[in-house]
PDB file of C-alpha atoms in Angstrom:
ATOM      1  CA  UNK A   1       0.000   0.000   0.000  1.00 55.00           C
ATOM      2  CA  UNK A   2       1.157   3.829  -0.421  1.00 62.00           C
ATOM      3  CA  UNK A   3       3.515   2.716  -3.009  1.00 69.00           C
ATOM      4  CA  UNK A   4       2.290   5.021  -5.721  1.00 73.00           C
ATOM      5  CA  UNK A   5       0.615   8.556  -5.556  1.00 75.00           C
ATOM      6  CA  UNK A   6      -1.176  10.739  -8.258  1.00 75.00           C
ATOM      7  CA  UNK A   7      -1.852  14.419  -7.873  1.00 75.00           C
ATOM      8  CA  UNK A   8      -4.014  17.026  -9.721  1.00 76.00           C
ATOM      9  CA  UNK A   9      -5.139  20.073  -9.372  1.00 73.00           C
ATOM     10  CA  UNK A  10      -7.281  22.814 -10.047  1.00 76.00           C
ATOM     11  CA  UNK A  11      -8.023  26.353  -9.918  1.00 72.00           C
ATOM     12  CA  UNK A  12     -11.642  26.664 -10.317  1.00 78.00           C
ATOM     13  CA  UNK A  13     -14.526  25.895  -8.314  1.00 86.00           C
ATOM     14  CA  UNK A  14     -15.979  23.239  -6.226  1.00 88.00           C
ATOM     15  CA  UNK A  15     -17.534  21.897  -9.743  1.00 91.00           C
ATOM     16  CA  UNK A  16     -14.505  22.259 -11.569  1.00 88.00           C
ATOM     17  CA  UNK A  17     -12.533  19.799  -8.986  1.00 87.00           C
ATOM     18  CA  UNK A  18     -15.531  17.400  -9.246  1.00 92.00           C
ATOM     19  CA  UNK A  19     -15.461  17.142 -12.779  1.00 92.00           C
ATOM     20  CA  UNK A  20     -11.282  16.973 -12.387  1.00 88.00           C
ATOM     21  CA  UNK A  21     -11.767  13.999  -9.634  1.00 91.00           C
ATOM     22  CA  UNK A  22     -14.117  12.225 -12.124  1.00 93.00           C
ATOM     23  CA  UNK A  23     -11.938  12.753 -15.398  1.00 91.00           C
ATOM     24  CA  UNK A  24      -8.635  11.491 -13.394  1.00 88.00           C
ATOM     25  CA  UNK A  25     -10.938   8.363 -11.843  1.00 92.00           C
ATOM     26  CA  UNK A  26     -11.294   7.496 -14.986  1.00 93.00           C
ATOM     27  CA  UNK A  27      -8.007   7.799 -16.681  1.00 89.00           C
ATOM     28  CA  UNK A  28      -6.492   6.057 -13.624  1.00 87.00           C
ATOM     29  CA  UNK A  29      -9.440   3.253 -14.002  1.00 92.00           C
ATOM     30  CA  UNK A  30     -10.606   3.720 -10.130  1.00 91.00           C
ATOM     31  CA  UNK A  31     -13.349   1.895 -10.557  1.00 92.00           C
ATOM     32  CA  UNK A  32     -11.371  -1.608 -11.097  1.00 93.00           C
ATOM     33  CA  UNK A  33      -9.123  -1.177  -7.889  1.00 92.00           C
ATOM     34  CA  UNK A  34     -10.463  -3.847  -4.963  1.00 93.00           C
ATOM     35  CA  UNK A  35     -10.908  -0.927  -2.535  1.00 94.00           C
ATOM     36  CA  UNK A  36     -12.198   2.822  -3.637  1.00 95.00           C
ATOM     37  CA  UNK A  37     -12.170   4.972  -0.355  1.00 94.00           C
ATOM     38  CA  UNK A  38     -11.739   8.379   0.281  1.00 94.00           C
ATOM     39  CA  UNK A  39     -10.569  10.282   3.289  1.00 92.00           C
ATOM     40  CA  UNK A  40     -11.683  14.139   3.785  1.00 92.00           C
ATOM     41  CA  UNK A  41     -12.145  16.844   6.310  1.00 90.00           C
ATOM     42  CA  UNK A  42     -15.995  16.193   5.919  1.00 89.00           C
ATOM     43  CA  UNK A  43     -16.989  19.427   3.970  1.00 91.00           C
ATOM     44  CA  UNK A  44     -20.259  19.602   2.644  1.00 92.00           C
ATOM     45  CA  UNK A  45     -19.173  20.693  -0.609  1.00 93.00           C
ATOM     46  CA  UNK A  46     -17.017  17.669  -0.736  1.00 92.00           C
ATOM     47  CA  UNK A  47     -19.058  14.681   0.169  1.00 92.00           C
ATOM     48  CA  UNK A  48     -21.756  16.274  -2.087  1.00 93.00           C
ATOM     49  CA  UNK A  49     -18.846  16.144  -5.073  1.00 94.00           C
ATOM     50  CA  UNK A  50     -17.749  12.742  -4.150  1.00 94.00           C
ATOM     51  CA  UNK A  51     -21.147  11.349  -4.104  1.00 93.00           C
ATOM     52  CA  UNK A  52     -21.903  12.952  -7.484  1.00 94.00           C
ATOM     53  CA  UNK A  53     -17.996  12.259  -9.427  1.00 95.00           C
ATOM     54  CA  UNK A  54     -16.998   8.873  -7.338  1.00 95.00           C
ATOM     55  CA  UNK A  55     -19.971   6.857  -6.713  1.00 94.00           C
ATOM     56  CA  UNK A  56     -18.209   3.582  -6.637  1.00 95.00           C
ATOM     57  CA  UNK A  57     -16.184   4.292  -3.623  1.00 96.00           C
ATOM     58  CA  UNK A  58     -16.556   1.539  -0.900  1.00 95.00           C
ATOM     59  CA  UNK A  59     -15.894   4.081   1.921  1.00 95.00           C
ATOM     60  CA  UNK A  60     -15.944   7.767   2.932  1.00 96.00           C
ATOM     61  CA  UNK A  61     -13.828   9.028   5.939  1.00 96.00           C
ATOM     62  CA  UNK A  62     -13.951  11.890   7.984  1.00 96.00           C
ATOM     63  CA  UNK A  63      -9.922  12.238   8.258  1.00 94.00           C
ATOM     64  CA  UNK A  64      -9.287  11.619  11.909  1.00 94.00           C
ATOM     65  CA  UNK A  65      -6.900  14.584  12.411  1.00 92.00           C
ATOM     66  CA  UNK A  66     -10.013  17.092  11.855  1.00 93.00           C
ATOM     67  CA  UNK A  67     -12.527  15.178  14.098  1.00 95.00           C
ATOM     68  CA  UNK A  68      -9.332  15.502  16.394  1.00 95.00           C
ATOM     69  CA  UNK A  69      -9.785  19.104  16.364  1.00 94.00           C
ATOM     70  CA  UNK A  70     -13.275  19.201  17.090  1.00 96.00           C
ATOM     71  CA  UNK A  71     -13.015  16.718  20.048  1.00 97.00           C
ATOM     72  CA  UNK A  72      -9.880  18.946  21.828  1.00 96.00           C
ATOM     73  CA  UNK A  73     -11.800  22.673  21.089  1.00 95.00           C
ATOM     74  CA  UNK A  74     -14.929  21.315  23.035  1.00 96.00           C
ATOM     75  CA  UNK A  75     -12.457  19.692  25.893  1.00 97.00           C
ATOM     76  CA  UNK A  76     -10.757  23.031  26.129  1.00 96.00           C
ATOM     77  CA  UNK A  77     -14.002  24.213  26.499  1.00 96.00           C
ATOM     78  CA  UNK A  78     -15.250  22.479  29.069  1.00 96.00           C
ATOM     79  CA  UNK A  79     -12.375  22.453  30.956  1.00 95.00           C
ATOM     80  CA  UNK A  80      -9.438  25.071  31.577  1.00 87.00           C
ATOM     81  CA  UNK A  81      -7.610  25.889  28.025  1.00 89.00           C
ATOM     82  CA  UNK A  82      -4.921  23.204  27.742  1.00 88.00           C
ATOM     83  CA  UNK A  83      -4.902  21.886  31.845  1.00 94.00           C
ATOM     84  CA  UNK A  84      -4.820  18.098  32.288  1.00 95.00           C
ATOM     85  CA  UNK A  85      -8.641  17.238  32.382  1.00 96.00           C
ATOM     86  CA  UNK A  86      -8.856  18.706  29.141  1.00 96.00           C
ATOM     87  CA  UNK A  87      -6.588  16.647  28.153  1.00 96.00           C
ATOM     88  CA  UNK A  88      -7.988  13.549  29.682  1.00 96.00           C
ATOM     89  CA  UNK A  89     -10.614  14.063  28.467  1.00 97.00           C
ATOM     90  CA  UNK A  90      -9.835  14.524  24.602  1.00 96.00           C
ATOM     91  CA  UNK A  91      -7.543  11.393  25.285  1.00 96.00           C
ATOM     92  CA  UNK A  92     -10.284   9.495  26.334  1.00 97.00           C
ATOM     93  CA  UNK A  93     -12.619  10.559  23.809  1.00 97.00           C
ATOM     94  CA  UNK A  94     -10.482  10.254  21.309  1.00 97.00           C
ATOM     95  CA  UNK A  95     -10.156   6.357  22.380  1.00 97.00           C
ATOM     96  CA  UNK A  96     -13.677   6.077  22.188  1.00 97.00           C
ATOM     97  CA  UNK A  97     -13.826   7.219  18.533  1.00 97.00           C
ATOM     98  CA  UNK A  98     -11.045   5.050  17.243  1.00 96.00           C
ATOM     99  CA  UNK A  99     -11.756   1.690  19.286  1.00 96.00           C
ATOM    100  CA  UNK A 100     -15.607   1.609  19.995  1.00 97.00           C
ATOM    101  CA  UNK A 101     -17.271   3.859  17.024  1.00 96.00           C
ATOM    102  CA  UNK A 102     -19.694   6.519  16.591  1.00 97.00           C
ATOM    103  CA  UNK A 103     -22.378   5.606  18.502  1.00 98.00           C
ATOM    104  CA  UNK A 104     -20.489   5.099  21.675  1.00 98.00           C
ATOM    105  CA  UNK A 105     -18.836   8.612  20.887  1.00 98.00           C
ATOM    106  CA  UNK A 106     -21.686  10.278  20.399  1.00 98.00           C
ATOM    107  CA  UNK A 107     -23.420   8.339  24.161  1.00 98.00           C
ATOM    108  CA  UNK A 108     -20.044   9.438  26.003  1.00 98.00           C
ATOM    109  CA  UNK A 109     -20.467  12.978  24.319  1.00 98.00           C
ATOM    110  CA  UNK A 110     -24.585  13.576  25.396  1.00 97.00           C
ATOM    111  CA  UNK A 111     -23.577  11.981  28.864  1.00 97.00           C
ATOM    112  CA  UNK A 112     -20.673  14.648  29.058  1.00 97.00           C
ATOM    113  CA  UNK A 113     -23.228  17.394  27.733  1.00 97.00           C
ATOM    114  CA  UNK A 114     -26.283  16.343  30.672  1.00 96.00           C
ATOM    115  CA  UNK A 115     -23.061  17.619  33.471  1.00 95.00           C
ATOM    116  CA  UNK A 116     -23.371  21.228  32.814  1.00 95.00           C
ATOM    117  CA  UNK A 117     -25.295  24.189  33.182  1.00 94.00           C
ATOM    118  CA  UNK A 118     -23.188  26.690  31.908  1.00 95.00           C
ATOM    119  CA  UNK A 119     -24.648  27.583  28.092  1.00 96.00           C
ATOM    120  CA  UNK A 120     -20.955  28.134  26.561  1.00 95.00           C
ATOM    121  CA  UNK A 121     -20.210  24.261  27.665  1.00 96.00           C
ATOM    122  CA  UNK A 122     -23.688  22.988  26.887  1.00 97.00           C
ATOM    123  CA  UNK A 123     -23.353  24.967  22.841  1.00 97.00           C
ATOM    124  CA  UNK A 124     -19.705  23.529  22.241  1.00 97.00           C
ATOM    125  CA  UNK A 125     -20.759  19.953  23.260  1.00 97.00           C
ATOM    126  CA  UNK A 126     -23.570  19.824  21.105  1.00 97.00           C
ATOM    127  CA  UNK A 127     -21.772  21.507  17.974  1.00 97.00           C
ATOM    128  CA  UNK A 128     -19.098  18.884  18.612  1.00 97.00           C
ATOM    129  CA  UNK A 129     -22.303  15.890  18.820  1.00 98.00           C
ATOM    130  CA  UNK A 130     -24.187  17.839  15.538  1.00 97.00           C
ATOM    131  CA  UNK A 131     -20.489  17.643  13.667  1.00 96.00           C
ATOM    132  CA  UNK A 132     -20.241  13.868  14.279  1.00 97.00           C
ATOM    133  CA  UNK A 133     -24.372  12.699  13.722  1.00 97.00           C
ATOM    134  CA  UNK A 134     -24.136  14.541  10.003  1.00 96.00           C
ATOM    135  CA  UNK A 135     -20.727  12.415   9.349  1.00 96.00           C
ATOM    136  CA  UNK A 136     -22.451   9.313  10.989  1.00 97.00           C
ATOM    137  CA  UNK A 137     -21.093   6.703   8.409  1.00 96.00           C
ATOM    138  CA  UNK A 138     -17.700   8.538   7.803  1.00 97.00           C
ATOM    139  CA  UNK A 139     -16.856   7.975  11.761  1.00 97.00           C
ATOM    140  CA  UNK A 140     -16.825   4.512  11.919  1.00 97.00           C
ATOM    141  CA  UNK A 141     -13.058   4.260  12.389  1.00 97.00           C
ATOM    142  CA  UNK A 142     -13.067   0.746  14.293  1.00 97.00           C
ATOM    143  CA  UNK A 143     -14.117  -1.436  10.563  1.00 97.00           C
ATOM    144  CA  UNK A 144     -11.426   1.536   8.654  1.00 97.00           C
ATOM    145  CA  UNK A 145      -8.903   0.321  11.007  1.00 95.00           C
ATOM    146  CA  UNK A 146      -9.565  -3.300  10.936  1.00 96.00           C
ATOM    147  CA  UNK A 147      -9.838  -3.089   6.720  1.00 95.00           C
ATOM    148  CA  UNK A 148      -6.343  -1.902   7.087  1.00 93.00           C
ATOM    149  CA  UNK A 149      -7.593   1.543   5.694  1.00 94.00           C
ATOM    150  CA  UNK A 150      -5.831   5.220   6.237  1.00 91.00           C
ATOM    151  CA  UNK A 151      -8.127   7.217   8.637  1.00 93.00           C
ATOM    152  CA  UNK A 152      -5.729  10.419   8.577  1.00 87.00           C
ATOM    153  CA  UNK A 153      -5.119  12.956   5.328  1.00 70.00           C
ATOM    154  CA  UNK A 154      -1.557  13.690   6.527  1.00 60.00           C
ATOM    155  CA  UNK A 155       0.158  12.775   3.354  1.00 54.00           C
ATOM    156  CA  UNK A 156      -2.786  14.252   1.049  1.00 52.00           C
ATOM    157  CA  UNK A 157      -2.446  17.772   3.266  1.00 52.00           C
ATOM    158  CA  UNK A 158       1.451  17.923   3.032  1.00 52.00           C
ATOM    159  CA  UNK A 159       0.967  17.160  -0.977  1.00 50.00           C
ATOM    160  CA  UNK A 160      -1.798  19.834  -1.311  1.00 52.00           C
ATOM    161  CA  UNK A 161       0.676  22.407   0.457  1.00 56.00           C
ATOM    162  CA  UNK A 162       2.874  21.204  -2.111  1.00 53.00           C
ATOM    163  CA  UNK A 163       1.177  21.603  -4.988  1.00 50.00           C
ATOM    164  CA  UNK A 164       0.477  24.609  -4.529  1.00 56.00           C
ATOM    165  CA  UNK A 165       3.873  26.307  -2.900  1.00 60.00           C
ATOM    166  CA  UNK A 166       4.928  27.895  -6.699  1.00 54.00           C
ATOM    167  CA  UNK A 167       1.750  29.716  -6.712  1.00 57.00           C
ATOM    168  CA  UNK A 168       2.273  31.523  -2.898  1.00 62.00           C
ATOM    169  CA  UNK A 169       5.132  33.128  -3.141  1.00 60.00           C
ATOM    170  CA  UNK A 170       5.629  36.951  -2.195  1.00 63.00           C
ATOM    171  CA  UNK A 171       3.916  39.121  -4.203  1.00 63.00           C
ATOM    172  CA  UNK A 172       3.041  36.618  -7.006  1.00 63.00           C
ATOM    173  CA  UNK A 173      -0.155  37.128  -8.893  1.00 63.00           C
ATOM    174  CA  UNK A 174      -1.736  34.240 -10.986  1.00 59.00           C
ATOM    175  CA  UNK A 175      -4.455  34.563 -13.734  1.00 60.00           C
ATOM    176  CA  UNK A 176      -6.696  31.378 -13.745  1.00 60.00           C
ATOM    177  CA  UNK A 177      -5.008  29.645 -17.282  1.00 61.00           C
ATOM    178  CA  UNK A 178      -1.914  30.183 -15.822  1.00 63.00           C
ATOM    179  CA  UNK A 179      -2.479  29.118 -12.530  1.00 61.00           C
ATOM    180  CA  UNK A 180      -3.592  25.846 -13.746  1.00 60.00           C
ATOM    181  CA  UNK A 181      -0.662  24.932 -16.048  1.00 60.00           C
ATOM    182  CA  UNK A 182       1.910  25.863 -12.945  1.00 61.00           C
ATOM    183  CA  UNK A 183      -0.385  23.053 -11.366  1.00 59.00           C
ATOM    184  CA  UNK A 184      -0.341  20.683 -13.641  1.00 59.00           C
ATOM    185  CA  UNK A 185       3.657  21.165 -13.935  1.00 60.00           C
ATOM    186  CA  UNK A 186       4.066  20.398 -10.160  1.00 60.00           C
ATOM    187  CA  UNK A 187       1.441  17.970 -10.151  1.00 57.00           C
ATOM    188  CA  UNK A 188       2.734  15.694 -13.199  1.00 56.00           C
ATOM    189  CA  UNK A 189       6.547  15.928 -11.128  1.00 60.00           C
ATOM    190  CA  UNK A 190       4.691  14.963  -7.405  1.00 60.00           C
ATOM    191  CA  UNK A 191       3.044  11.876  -9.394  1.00 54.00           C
ATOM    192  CA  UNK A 192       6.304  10.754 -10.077  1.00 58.00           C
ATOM    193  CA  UNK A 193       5.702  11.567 -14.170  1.00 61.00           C
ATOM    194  CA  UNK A 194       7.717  13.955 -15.287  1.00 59.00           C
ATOM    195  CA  UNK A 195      10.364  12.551 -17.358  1.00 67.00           C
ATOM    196  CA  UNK A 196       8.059  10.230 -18.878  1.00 63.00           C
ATOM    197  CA  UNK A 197       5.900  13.046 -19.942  1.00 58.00           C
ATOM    198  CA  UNK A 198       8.753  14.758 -21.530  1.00 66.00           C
ATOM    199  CA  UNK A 199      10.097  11.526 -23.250  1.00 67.00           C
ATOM    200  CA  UNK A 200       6.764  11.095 -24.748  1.00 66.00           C
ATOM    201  CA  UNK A 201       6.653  14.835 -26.064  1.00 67.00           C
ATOM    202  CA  UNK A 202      10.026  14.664 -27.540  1.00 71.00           C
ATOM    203  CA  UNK A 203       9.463  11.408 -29.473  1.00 69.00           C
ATOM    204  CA  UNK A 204       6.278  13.033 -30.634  1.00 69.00           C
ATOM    205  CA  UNK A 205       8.254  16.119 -31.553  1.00 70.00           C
ATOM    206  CA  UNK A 206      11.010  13.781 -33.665  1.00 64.00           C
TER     207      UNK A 206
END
């Protein structure tokens, strides 16, 4: 597993990208491979354009770094910014989410809501519950783990900061065309294709 890697990228709307995730699903032939999953920080916009472009995925996952953040802003809520019951209480949490599932994170979370009075407490618990119930299916991290799948987006986030480091630099300013061809540059070298794109383009061009 992780052996190979393929990047795109676009500059254009949410559309745009689905269309580009379909067109590259294709080209790769996605829809052959013995597991199709995808992991994601759970954006509407996103599940709506992975529903639509990749139908045939076996699994959608809320990347576990995100839910992470959700689970330690409501503990630091609850409890003193950064002291140790906030932090044994993410920890525990946390353990809940990744060994027992959504349903017992979302008891241990109501339980942990039904303790206070105070309305700051009471609002972050139940944003924290509301954020999990709409990404039900894509929090089931006990059958990702046992399938052998990736539940973090680590190595997608550290490519997508890649991708797109030659189009932040001081004081640059990018038209859309243009924008998209420095993309597709960086993207065809990250997916490892570069020199086999430019062998094929000067055999063409003999």
């Amino acid at each position: 597993a992780n052996e190979h890697q393929h990047a795109a990228g676009t500059a254009g709307n949410h559309e745009a990208l689905g269309r580009l995730m379909r067109r590259e699903a294709t080209k790769l032939k996605f829809n052959q491979a013995d597991e199709k999953i995808s992991v994601s920080d759970g954006a509407e916009w996103i599940r709506k354009q992975l529903e639509a472009k990749l139908p045939m995925l076996d699994g959608k996952i809320l990347d576990f770094y995100h839910l992470s953040e959700h689970i330690w802003s409501a503990a630091n809520t609850c409890f003193n910014q950064g002291s140790q019951q906030a932090k044994d209480f993410a920890t525990e949490v946390l353990h809940i989410t990744k060994h027992e599932g959504p349903t017992a994170l979302l008891t241990r979370l109501m339980d942990e809501r039904k303790k206070y009075r105070s309305k700051g407490k009471r609002k972050s618990l139940k944003e924290v519950i509301q954020y999990i119930a709409r990404r039900f299916e894509m929090c089931d991290y006990p059958k990702f783990i046992e399938r052998g799948w990736q539940i973090g987006s680590g190595p997608t986030e550290a490519f997508c900061k890649t991708l797109t480091t030659r189009l932040k630099g001081s004081g640059m300013r990018w038209d859309s065309p243009n924008a998209e061809g420095i993309m597709a540059l960086a993207a065809m070298d990250q997916s490892g294709q570069w020199q086999t794109y430019w062998n094929l383009q000067n055999a063409l061009a003999a």
